[in-house]
Amino acid sequence: MKDELPEVKASDAEREQYAEILRTGLAEGRLTMEEFEERLGAVYAARTRGELVPLIGDLPERAEPPSAPGARAPARAGRSWADRIGRPATSRGAIAVLGGFARRGGWTMPRRFRALAFMGGGNIDLREAAFEDREVTIRAIAIMGGVSVTVPPDVGVEVRGIGIMGGFDPTADREAAPGAPRVVITGLAFWGGVGVERKRVKSKKKRPEPGEGD
């Protein structure tokens, strides 16, 4: 079974977790900037878990990589908030320069997430996400670009951002339901915008029973 793992396709959340281990290695002086940039590029280009594992082989792991046996399964919509709060973060930031980024699916939102969109756009979707803590902060900088944040209906939201010829959407502000996390959105929008939307996860369409729709 272990030999089969390298052929498993890598997910965006897995690549982000390996990237975070590399960032920690750089901050601690274990990697030079040249090594860090080379490995980080290889992480984001990796297609399978087998390509990811060697990139951190000489670094201590702060969080168990998703490919390791026994790793916790990603959060899924429908689980209780108690199961989705208190997990290790899989991504702590994203940058879109003349392009875009997306964080969606079963990733884990950190206590503080930094997002930059410069003449580009970003999408932060928390509907299926887990959370590192019960209160998290998104610091969004949108310069001639935009960042959209999607949250489940029961998550609390507080928008504190500053808009200069741009703006932050405060219409989603709401107290959290009992047990649900709270998201604080702050930062700066200059000729750009940061929007917040409440949505439920789309349910799978029910297959028609035999004889239905005739």
mmCIF file of C-alpha atoms in Angstrom:
data_model
loop_
_atom_site.group_PDB
_atom_site.id
_atom_site.type_symbol
_atom_site.label_atom_id
_atom_site.label_comp_id
_atom_site.label_asym_id
_atom_site.label_seq_id
_atom_site.Cartn_x
_atom_site.Cartn_y
_atom_site.Cartn_z
ATOM 1 C CA MET A 1 0.000 0.000 0.000
ATOM 2 C CA LYS A 2 2.789 2.411 0.884
ATOM 3 C CA ASP A 3 4.431 1.881 -2.515
ATOM 4 C CA GLU A 4 1.193 2.898 -4.211
ATOM 5 C CA LEU A 5 0.972 6.308 -2.523
ATOM 6 C CA PRO A 6 3.455 8.141 -4.805
ATOM 7 C CA GLU A 7 1.140 7.564 -7.786
ATOM 8 C CA VAL A 8 -1.781 9.315 -6.066
ATOM 9 C CA LYS A 9 -2.544 12.713 -7.597
ATOM 10 C CA ALA A 10 -1.576 15.678 -5.394
ATOM 11 C CA SER A 11 -4.265 18.187 -4.396
ATOM 12 C CA ASP A 12 -3.939 21.970 -4.065
ATOM 13 C CA ALA A 13 -4.241 21.632 -0.274
ATOM 14 C CA GLU A 14 -1.370 19.120 -0.199
ATOM 15 C CA ARG A 15 0.855 21.362 -2.297
ATOM 16 C CA GLU A 16 0.134 24.272 0.054
ATOM 17 C CA GLN A 17 1.069 22.211 3.113
ATOM 18 C CA TYR A 18 4.413 21.221 1.582
ATOM 19 C CA ALA A 19 4.991 24.861 0.581
ATOM 20 C CA GLU A 20 4.427 25.916 4.193
ATOM 21 C CA ILE A 21 7.090 23.445 5.382
ATOM 22 C CA LEU A 22 9.512 25.001 2.887
ATOM 23 C CA ARG A 23 8.680 28.514 4.101
ATOM 24 C CA THR A 24 9.424 27.446 7.673
ATOM 25 C CA GLY A 25 12.721 25.929 6.524
ATOM 26 C CA LEU A 26 13.685 29.221 4.876
ATOM 27 C CA ALA A 27 12.757 31.255 7.965
ATOM 28 C CA GLU A 28 14.889 28.986 10.188
ATOM 29 C CA GLY A 29 17.908 29.185 7.882
ATOM 30 C CA ARG A 30 17.707 25.538 6.813
ATOM 31 C CA LEU A 31 17.275 26.570 3.171
ATOM 32 C CA THR A 32 18.951 29.281 1.138
ATOM 33 C CA MET A 33 16.729 31.573 -0.903
ATOM 34 C CA GLU A 34 17.895 29.816 -4.080
ATOM 35 C CA GLU A 35 17.022 26.381 -2.655
ATOM 36 C CA PHE A 36 13.676 27.657 -1.412
ATOM 37 C CA GLU A 37 12.674 29.164 -4.764
ATOM 38 C CA GLU A 38 13.744 26.040 -6.663
ATOM 39 C CA ARG A 39 11.844 23.691 -4.359
ATOM 40 C CA LEU A 40 8.786 25.921 -4.125
ATOM 41 C CA GLY A 41 8.511 25.954 -7.909
ATOM 42 C CA ALA A 42 8.786 22.165 -7.909
ATOM 43 C CA VAL A 43 6.025 21.901 -5.255
ATOM 44 C CA TYR A 44 3.523 23.881 -7.309
ATOM 45 C CA ALA A 45 4.496 21.967 -10.462
ATOM 46 C CA ALA A 46 4.137 18.544 -8.776
ATOM 47 C CA ARG A 47 1.381 16.316 -10.121
ATOM 48 C CA THR A 48 1.654 13.390 -7.678
ATOM 49 C CA ARG A 49 2.439 12.880 -4.001
ATOM 50 C CA GLY A 50 5.569 10.981 -4.995
ATOM 51 C CA GLU A 51 6.973 14.178 -6.531
ATOM 52 C CA LEU A 52 6.247 16.155 -3.350
ATOM 53 C CA VAL A 53 7.806 13.879 -0.716
ATOM 54 C CA PRO A 54 11.510 14.299 -1.707
ATOM 55 C CA LEU A 55 11.214 18.091 -1.625
ATOM 56 C CA ILE A 56 11.022 18.125 2.184
ATOM 57 C CA GLY A 57 13.031 14.963 2.886
ATOM 58 C CA ASP A 58 15.816 16.869 4.677
ATOM 59 C CA LEU A 59 13.492 19.198 6.623
ATOM 60 C CA PRO A 60 11.629 18.654 9.910
ATOM 61 C CA GLU A 61 7.872 18.493 9.393
ATOM 62 C CA ARG A 62 5.809 20.925 11.469
ATOM 63 C CA ALA A 63 2.614 19.275 10.337
ATOM 64 C CA GLU A 64 2.107 15.776 9.005
ATOM 65 C CA PRO A 65 1.979 15.938 5.187
ATOM 66 C CA PRO A 66 -1.328 14.781 3.713
ATOM 67 C CA SER A 67 0.424 11.912 1.922
ATOM 68 C CA ALA A 68 1.670 10.337 5.131
ATOM 69 C CA PRO A 69 -0.175 7.272 6.440
ATOM 70 C CA GLY A 70 -2.611 8.211 9.189
ATOM 71 C CA ALA A 71 -3.027 11.820 8.069
ATOM 72 C CA ARG A 72 -6.372 13.326 9.010
ATOM 73 C CA ALA A 73 -8.961 13.334 6.307
ATOM 74 C CA PRO A 74 -9.890 16.759 4.910
ATOM 75 C CA ALA A 75 -12.933 18.489 6.294
ATOM 76 C CA ARG A 76 -16.163 18.067 4.404
ATOM 77 C CA ALA A 77 -19.338 20.051 4.496
ATOM 78 C CA GLY A 78 -21.891 18.416 6.748
ATOM 79 C CA ARG A 79 -19.459 17.565 9.548
ATOM 80 C CA SER A 80 -20.007 19.316 12.869
ATOM 81 C CA TRP A 81 -17.992 22.446 13.585
ATOM 82 C CA ALA A 82 -16.320 20.636 16.470
ATOM 83 C CA ASP A 83 -14.686 18.352 13.875
ATOM 84 C CA ARG A 84 -13.652 21.255 11.632
ATOM 85 C CA ILE A 85 -12.052 23.618 14.166
ATOM 86 C CA GLY A 86 -8.533 23.122 15.556
ATOM 87 C CA ARG A 87 -6.830 21.551 12.520
ATOM 88 C CA PRO A 88 -3.325 22.488 11.270
ATOM 89 C CA ALA A 89 -3.356 25.164 8.578
ATOM 90 C CA THR A 90 -2.632 24.081 4.996
ATOM 91 C CA SER A 91 -2.169 27.569 3.512
ATOM 92 C CA ARG A 92 -1.344 30.952 5.037
ATOM 93 C CA GLY A 93 -1.474 33.256 2.047
ATOM 94 C CA ALA A 94 -1.984 33.725 -1.681
ATOM 95 C CA ILE A 95 -0.898 36.228 -4.331
ATOM 96 C CA ALA A 96 -2.475 37.102 -7.670
ATOM 97 C CA VAL A 97 -0.481 39.466 -9.892
ATOM 98 C CA LEU A 98 -1.989 39.832 -13.355
ATOM 99 C CA GLY A 99 -3.614 36.483 -12.691
ATOM 100 C CA GLY A 100 -5.670 34.675 -10.085
ATOM 101 C CA PHE A 101 -5.669 32.328 -7.129
ATOM 102 C CA ALA A 102 -8.237 30.089 -5.469
ATOM 103 C CA ARG A 103 -8.515 28.358 -2.128
ATOM 104 C CA ARG A 104 -11.476 26.009 -2.034
ATOM 105 C CA GLY A 105 -12.507 22.514 -1.042
ATOM 106 C CA GLY A 106 -11.198 20.690 2.029
ATOM 107 C CA TRP A 107 -8.323 23.033 2.928
ATOM 108 C CA THR A 108 -7.681 24.463 6.408
ATOM 109 C CA MET A 109 -8.000 28.203 7.011
ATOM 110 C CA PRO A 110 -5.211 29.545 9.275
ATOM 111 C CA ARG A 111 -5.623 32.028 12.118
ATOM 112 C CA ARG A 112 -4.303 34.726 9.770
ATOM 113 C CA PHE A 113 -4.507 34.533 5.987
ATOM 114 C CA ARG A 114 -2.904 37.194 3.758
ATOM 115 C CA ALA A 115 -4.254 37.738 0.264
ATOM 116 C CA LEU A 116 -2.881 40.108 -2.387
ATOM 117 C CA ALA A 117 -4.620 40.781 -5.708
ATOM 118 C CA PHE A 118 -2.784 43.242 -7.974
ATOM 119 C CA MET A 119 -4.554 43.645 -11.294
ATOM 120 C CA GLY A 120 -5.844 40.139 -10.687
ATOM 121 C CA GLY A 121 -8.424 38.250 -8.660
ATOM 122 C CA GLY A 122 -8.634 35.769 -5.837
ATOM 123 C CA ASN A 123 -11.305 33.414 -4.502
ATOM 124 C CA ILE A 124 -11.323 32.245 -0.866
ATOM 125 C CA ASP A 125 -14.062 29.645 -0.389
ATOM 126 C CA LEU A 126 -14.646 28.497 3.204
ATOM 127 C CA ARG A 127 -17.763 26.383 2.674
ATOM 128 C CA GLU A 128 -15.910 23.057 2.927
ATOM 129 C CA ALA A 129 -12.874 24.334 4.811
ATOM 130 C CA ALA A 130 -11.634 23.441 8.276
ATOM 131 C CA PHE A 131 -10.350 26.180 10.612
ATOM 132 C CA GLU A 132 -7.158 26.438 12.648
ATOM 133 C CA ASP A 133 -8.995 28.426 15.327
ATOM 134 C CA ARG A 134 -12.500 29.563 16.149
ATOM 135 C CA GLU A 135 -11.672 33.146 15.073
ATOM 136 C CA VAL A 136 -9.641 33.726 11.924
ATOM 137 C CA THR A 137 -8.576 36.861 10.053
ATOM 138 C CA ILE A 138 -8.287 37.484 6.327
ATOM 139 C CA ARG A 139 -6.087 40.476 5.474
ATOM 140 C CA ALA A 140 -6.898 41.286 1.864
ATOM 141 C CA ILE A 141 -5.063 43.842 -0.268
ATOM 142 C CA ALA A 142 -6.834 44.501 -3.570
ATOM 143 C CA ILE A 143 -5.112 46.973 -5.918
ATOM 144 C CA MET A 144 -6.932 47.346 -9.224
ATOM 145 C CA GLY A 145 -8.150 43.835 -8.548
ATOM 146 C CA GLY A 146 -10.553 41.914 -6.379
ATOM 147 C CA VAL A 147 -10.831 39.261 -3.701
ATOM 148 C CA SER A 148 -14.032 37.296 -3.094
ATOM 149 C CA VAL A 149 -14.745 35.419 0.133
ATOM 150 C CA THR A 150 -17.477 32.773 0.305
ATOM 151 C CA VAL A 151 -18.680 31.562 3.711
ATOM 152 C CA PRO A 152 -21.367 29.139 4.914
ATOM 153 C CA PRO A 153 -24.581 30.735 6.241
ATOM 154 C CA ASP A 154 -23.804 30.070 9.927
ATOM 155 C CA VAL A 155 -20.258 31.500 10.019
ATOM 156 C CA GLY A 156 -19.845 34.881 11.714
ATOM 157 C CA VAL A 157 -18.362 37.706 9.622
ATOM 158 C CA GLU A 158 -16.994 41.145 10.521
ATOM 159 C CA VAL A 159 -15.674 43.429 7.769
ATOM 160 C CA ARG A 160 -13.181 46.121 8.799
ATOM 161 C CA GLY A 161 -11.367 46.920 5.543
ATOM 162 C CA ILE A 162 -10.611 50.377 4.150
ATOM 163 C CA GLY A 163 -11.594 51.341 0.602
ATOM 164 C CA ILE A 164 -9.919 54.088 -1.442
ATOM 165 C CA MET A 165 -11.711 54.471 -4.767
ATOM 166 C CA GLY A 166 -12.710 50.895 -4.000
ATOM 167 C CA GLY A 167 -14.467 49.120 -1.183
ATOM 168 C CA PHE A 168 -15.244 46.218 1.120
ATOM 169 C CA ASP A 169 -18.705 44.667 1.149
ATOM 170 C CA PRO A 170 -20.140 44.770 4.692
ATOM 171 C CA THR A 171 -23.537 43.264 3.829
ATOM 172 C CA ALA A 172 -22.506 39.774 4.992
ATOM 173 C CA ASP A 173 -21.707 40.949 8.540
ATOM 174 C CA ARG A 174 -23.402 38.637 11.023
ATOM 175 C CA GLU A 175 -22.818 36.992 14.395
ATOM 176 C CA ALA A 176 -21.715 33.374 14.309
ATOM 177 C CA ALA A 177 -24.185 30.615 15.076
ATOM 178 C CA PRO A 178 -23.427 28.597 18.250
ATOM 179 C CA GLY A 179 -20.253 26.581 17.717
ATOM 180 C CA ALA A 180 -19.444 28.134 14.320
ATOM 181 C CA PRO A 181 -16.231 30.079 13.641
ATOM 182 C CA ARG A 182 -15.909 33.826 13.123
ATOM 183 C CA VAL A 183 -14.112 35.428 10.185
ATOM 184 C CA VAL A 184 -12.691 38.963 10.410
ATOM 185 C CA ILE A 185 -11.939 40.554 7.029
ATOM 186 C CA THR A 186 -9.605 43.537 6.974
ATOM 187 C CA GLY A 187 -7.094 45.196 4.663
ATOM 188 C CA LEU A 188 -7.129 47.748 1.852
ATOM 189 C CA ALA A 189 -8.969 48.066 -1.465
ATOM 190 C CA PHE A 190 -7.474 50.664 -3.842
ATOM 191 C CA TRP A 191 -9.327 50.857 -7.139
ATOM 192 C CA GLY A 192 -10.463 47.378 -6.293
ATOM 193 C CA GLY A 193 -12.885 45.485 -4.111
ATOM 194 C CA VAL A 194 -13.301 42.735 -1.544
ATOM 195 C CA GLY A 195 -16.649 40.985 -1.622
ATOM 196 C CA VAL A 196 -18.250 38.548 0.808
ATOM 197 C CA GLU A 197 -21.000 36.095 -0.083
ATOM 198 C CA ARG A 198 -22.950 33.549 1.950
ATOM 199 C CA LYS A 199 -23.646 30.282 0.163
ATOM 200 C CA ARG A 200 -24.391 26.694 0.969
ATOM 201 C CA VAL A 201 -22.433 23.886 -0.652
ATOM 202 C CA LYS A 202 -24.217 22.749 -3.764
ATOM 203 C CA SER A 203 -25.825 19.389 -3.110
ATOM 204 C CA LYS A 204 -25.444 16.642 -5.648
ATOM 205 C CA LYS A 205 -28.396 16.312 -7.946
ATOM 206 C CA LYS A 206 -30.627 13.424 -7.071
ATOM 207 C CA ARG A 207 -30.749 10.769 -9.735
ATOM 208 C CA PRO A 208 -34.292 10.174 -10.969
ATOM 209 C CA GLU A 209 -35.895 6.964 -9.860
ATOM 210 C CA PRO A 210 -36.970 4.488 -12.540
ATOM 211 C CA GLY A 211 -40.146 5.739 -14.123
ATOM 212 C CA GLU A 212 -39.661 9.371 -13.008
ATOM 213 C CA GLY A 213 -39.691 12.046 -15.677
ATOM 214 C CA ASP A 214 -41.519 9.828 -18.191
#
